[in-house]
GROMACS .gro file of C-alpha atoms in nm:
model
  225
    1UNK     CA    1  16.184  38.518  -3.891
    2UNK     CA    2  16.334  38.344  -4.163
    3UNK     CA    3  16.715  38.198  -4.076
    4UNK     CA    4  16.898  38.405  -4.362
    5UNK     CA    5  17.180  38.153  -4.436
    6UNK     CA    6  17.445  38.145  -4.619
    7UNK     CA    7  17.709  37.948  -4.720
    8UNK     CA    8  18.076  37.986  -4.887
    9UNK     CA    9  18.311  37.844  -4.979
   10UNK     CA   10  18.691  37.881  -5.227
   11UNK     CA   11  18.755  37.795  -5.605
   12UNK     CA   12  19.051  37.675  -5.434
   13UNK     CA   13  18.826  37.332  -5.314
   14UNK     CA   14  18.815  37.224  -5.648
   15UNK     CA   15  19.195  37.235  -5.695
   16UNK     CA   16  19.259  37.073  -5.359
   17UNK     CA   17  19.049  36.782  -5.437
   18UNK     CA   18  18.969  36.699  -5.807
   19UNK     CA   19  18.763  36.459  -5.770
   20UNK     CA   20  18.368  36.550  -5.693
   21UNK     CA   21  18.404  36.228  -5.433
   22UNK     CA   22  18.669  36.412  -5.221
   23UNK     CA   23  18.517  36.727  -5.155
   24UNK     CA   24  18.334  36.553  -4.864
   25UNK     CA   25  18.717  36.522  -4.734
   26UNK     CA   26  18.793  36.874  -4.737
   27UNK     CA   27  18.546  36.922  -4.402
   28UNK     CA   28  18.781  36.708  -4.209
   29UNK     CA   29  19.109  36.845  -4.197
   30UNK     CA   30  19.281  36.541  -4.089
   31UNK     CA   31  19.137  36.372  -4.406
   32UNK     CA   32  19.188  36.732  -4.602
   33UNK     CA   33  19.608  36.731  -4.493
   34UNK     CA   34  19.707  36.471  -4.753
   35UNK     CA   35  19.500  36.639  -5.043
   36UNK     CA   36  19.639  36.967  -4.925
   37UNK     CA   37  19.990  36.841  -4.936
   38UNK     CA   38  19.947  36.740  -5.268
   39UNK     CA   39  19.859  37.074  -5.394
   40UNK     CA   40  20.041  37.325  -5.202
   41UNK     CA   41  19.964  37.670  -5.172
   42UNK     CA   42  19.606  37.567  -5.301
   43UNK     CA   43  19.376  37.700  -4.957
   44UNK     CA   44  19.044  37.527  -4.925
   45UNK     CA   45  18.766  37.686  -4.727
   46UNK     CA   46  18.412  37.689  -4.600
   47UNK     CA   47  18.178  37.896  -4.453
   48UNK     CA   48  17.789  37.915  -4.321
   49UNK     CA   49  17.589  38.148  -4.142
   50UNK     CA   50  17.226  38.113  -3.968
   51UNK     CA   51  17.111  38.481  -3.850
   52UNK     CA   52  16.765  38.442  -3.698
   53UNK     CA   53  16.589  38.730  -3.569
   54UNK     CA   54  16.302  38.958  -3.477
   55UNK     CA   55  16.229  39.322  -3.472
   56UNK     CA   56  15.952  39.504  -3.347
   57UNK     CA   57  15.928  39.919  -3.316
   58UNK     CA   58  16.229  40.050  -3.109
   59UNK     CA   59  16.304  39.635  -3.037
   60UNK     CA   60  16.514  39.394  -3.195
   61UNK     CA   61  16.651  39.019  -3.142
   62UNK     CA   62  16.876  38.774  -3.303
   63UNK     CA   63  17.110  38.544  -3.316
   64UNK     CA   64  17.399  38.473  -3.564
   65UNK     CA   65  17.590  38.158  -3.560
   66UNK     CA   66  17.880  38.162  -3.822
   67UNK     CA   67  18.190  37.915  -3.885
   68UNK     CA   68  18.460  37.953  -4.134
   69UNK     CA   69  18.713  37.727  -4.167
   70UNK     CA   70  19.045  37.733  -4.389
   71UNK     CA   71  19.346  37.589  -4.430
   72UNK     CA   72  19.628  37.499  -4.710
   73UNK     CA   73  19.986  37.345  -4.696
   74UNK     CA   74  20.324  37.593  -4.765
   75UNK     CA   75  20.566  37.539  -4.987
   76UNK     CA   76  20.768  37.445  -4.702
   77UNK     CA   77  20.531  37.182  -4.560
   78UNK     CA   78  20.388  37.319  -4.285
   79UNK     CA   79  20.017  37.332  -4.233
   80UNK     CA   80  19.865  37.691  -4.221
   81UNK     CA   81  19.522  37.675  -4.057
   82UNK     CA   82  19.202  37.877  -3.987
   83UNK     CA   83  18.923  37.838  -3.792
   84UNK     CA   84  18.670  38.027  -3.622
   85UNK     CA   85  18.268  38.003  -3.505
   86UNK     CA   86  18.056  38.254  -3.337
   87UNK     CA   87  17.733  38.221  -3.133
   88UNK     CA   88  17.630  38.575  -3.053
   89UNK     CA   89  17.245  38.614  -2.914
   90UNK     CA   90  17.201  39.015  -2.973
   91UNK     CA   91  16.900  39.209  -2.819
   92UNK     CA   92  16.886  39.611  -2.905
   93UNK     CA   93  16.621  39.853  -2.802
   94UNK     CA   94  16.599  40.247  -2.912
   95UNK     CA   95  16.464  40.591  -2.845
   96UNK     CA   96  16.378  40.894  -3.033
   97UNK     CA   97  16.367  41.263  -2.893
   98UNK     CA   98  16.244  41.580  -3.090
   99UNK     CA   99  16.057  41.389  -3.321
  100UNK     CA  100  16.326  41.195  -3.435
  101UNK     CA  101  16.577  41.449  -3.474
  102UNK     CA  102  16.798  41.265  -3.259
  103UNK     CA  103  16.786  40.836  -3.216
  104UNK     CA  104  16.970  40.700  -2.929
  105UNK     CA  105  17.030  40.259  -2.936
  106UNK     CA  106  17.206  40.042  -2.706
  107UNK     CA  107  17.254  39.674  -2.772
  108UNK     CA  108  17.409  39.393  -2.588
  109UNK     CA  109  17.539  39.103  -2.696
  110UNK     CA  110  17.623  38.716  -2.551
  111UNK     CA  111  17.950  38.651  -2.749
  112UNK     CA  112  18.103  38.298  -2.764
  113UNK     CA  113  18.389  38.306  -2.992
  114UNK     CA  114  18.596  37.991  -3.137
  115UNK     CA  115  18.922  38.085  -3.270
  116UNK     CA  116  19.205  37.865  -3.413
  117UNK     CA  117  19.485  38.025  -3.580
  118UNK     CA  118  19.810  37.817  -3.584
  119UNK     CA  119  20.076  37.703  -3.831
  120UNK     CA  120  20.176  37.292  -3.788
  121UNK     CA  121  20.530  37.159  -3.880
  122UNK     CA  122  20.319  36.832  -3.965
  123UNK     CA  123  19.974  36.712  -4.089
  124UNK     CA  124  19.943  36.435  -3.876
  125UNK     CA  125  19.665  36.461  -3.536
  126UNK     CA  126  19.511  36.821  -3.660
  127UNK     CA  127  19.176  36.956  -3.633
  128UNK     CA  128  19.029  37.285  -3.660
  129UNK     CA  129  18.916  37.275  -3.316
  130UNK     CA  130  19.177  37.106  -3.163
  131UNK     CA  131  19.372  37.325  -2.885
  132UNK     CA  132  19.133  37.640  -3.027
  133UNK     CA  133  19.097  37.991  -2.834
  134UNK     CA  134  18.712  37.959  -2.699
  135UNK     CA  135  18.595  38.224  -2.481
  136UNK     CA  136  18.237  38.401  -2.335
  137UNK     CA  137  18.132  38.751  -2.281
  138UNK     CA  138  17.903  38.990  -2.270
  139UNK     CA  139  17.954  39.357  -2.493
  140UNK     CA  140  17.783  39.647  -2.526
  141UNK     CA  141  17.720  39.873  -2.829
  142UNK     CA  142  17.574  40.211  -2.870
  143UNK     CA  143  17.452  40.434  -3.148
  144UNK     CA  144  17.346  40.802  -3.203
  145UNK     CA  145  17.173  40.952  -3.512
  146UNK     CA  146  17.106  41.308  -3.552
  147UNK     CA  147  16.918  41.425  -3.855
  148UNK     CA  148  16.895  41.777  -3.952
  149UNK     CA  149  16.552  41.860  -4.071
  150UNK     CA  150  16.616  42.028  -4.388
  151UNK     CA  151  16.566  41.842  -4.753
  152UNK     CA  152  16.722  41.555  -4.823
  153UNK     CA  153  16.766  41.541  -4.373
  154UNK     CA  154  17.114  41.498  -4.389
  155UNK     CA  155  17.215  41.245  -4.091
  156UNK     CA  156  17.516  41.173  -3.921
  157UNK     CA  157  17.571  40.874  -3.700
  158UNK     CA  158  17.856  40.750  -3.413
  159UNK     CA  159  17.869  40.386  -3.338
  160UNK     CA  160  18.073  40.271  -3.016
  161UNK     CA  161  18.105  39.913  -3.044
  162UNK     CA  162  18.215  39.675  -2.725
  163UNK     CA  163  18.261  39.976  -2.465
  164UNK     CA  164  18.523  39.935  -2.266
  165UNK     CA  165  18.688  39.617  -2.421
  166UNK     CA  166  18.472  39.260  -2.397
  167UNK     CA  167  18.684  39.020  -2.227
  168UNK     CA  168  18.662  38.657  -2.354
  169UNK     CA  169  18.705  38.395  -2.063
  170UNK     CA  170  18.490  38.157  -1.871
  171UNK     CA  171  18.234  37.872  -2.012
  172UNK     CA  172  18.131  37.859  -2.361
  173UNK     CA  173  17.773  37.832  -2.469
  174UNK     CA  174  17.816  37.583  -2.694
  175UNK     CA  175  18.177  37.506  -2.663
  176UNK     CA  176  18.311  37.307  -2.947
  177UNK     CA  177  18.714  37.351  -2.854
  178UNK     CA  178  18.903  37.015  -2.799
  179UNK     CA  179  19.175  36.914  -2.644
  180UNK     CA  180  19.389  37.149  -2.459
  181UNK     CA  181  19.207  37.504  -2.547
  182UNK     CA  182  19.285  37.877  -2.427
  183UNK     CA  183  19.023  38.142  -2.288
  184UNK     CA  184  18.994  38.407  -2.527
  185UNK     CA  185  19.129  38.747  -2.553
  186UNK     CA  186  18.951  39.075  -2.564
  187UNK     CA  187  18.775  39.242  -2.816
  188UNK     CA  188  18.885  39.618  -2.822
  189UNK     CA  189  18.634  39.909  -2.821
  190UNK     CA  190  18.581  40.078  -3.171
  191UNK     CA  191  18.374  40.362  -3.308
  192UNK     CA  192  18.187  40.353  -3.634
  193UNK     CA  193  18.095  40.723  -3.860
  194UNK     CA  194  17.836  40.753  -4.110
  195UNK     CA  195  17.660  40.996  -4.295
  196UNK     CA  196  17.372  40.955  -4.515
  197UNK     CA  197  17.105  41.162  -4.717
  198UNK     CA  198  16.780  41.075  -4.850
  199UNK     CA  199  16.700  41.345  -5.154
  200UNK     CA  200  16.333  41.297  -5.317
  201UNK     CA  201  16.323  41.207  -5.676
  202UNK     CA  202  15.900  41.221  -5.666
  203UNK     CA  203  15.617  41.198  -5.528
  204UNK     CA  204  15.683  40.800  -5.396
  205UNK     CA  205  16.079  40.817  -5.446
  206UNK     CA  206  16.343  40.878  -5.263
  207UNK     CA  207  16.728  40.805  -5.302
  208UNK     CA  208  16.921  40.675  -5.010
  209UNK     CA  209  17.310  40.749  -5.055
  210UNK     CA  210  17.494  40.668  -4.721
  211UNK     CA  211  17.881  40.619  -4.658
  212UNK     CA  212  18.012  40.442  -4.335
  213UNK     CA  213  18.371  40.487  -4.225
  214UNK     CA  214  18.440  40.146  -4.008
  215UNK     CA  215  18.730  40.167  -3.728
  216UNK     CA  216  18.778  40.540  -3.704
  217UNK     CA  217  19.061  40.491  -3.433
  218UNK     CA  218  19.196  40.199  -3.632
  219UNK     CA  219  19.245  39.997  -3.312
  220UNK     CA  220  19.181  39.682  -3.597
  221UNK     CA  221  19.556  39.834  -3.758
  222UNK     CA  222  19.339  39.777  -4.082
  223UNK     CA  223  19.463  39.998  -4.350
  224UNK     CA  224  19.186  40.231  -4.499
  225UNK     CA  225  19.205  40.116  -4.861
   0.00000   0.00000   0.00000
């Protein structure tokens, strides 16, 4: 299957270093502090994804590797920086009962997450990976989808995503962390709603309106707006 990547990145880069030759710079953050410091309160950030995958009836594999990276100088010096890089191989199966009435899917995942957060009184000796949070795990989602088999089939969905917390610790896949690194911390167990209907316009077209309602028990403390 095709890789799907995709790449990001901030306006902010262009501030951070003027010229075209320095952008280079801005992947290093030892080499981005100085040009940071010069313009502060100007972030500069990056990002690429690779998502890989196959799907076959009631089968499905993939695997997404990600890595942002951010970071930009305070007005009071300090070094504000963000970093983070996933390897997740997923593999999901599913079932249907009563015709399809009702859809039942499991997936599990291989999680290796990367995490640097921090905030340094000085520029000099950083990296992004340097002392970063880099953990391994295993977590299991489920979904259920019950359509009502009337026109338009109204459906409803429930997503439960890492059941029963996924705990971070242990070797890394691919473990980029340096220097003096932490195990990582757990992922909390969410649930996912959704509702959708699929109304015929014709004979060969039909409308899809869905709505999904992320976090229901806000265990993210993300506000709804």
């Amino acid at each position: 299957a095709p890789l799907n990547p995709q790449f990001e990145f901030s306006t902010g880069n262009f501030k951070a270093a003027n010229k075209i030759t320095d952008q280079g710079k801005l992947l290093s953050l030892q080499r981005a502090a100085p040009l940071l410091d010069s313009h502060r309160g100007v972030p500069s950030e990056y990002g690429i994804s690779l998502f890989p995958n196959f799907a076959a009836k009631n089968f499905a594999f993939g695997i997404l590797a990600s890595m942002d990276m951010g970071s930009y100088v305070d007005g009071s010096g300090k070094l504000r920086i963000r970093y983070q890089f996933l390897f997740i191989p997923t593999a999901g199966m599913s079932v249907g009962f009563f015709s399809g009435m009702i859809k039942f899917g499991v997936a599990i995942r291989a999680i290796q997450a990367t995490v640097n957060d921090q905030i340094n009184a000085a520029t000099a000796g950083v990296g992004y990976t340097k002392d970063a949070h880099e953990g391994f795990g295993l977590g299991v989602d489920t979904g259920l989808i019950f359509t009502i088999p009337v026109d338009a089939l109204p459906a409803f969905a429930l997503v439960g995503r890492n059941l029963g917390d996924t705990r971070l610790s242990g070797a890394a896949i691919l473990p980029v962390a340096t220097g003096f690194h932490y195990s990582g911390d757990q992922i909390k167990m969410s649930f996912d709603g959704g509702f959708s209907l699929q109304p015929k316009l014709g004979q060969k077209t039909i409308l899809k309106i869905s709505t999904d309602y992320r976090d229901i028990t806000n265990r993210s403390h993300t506000k709804t707006l």
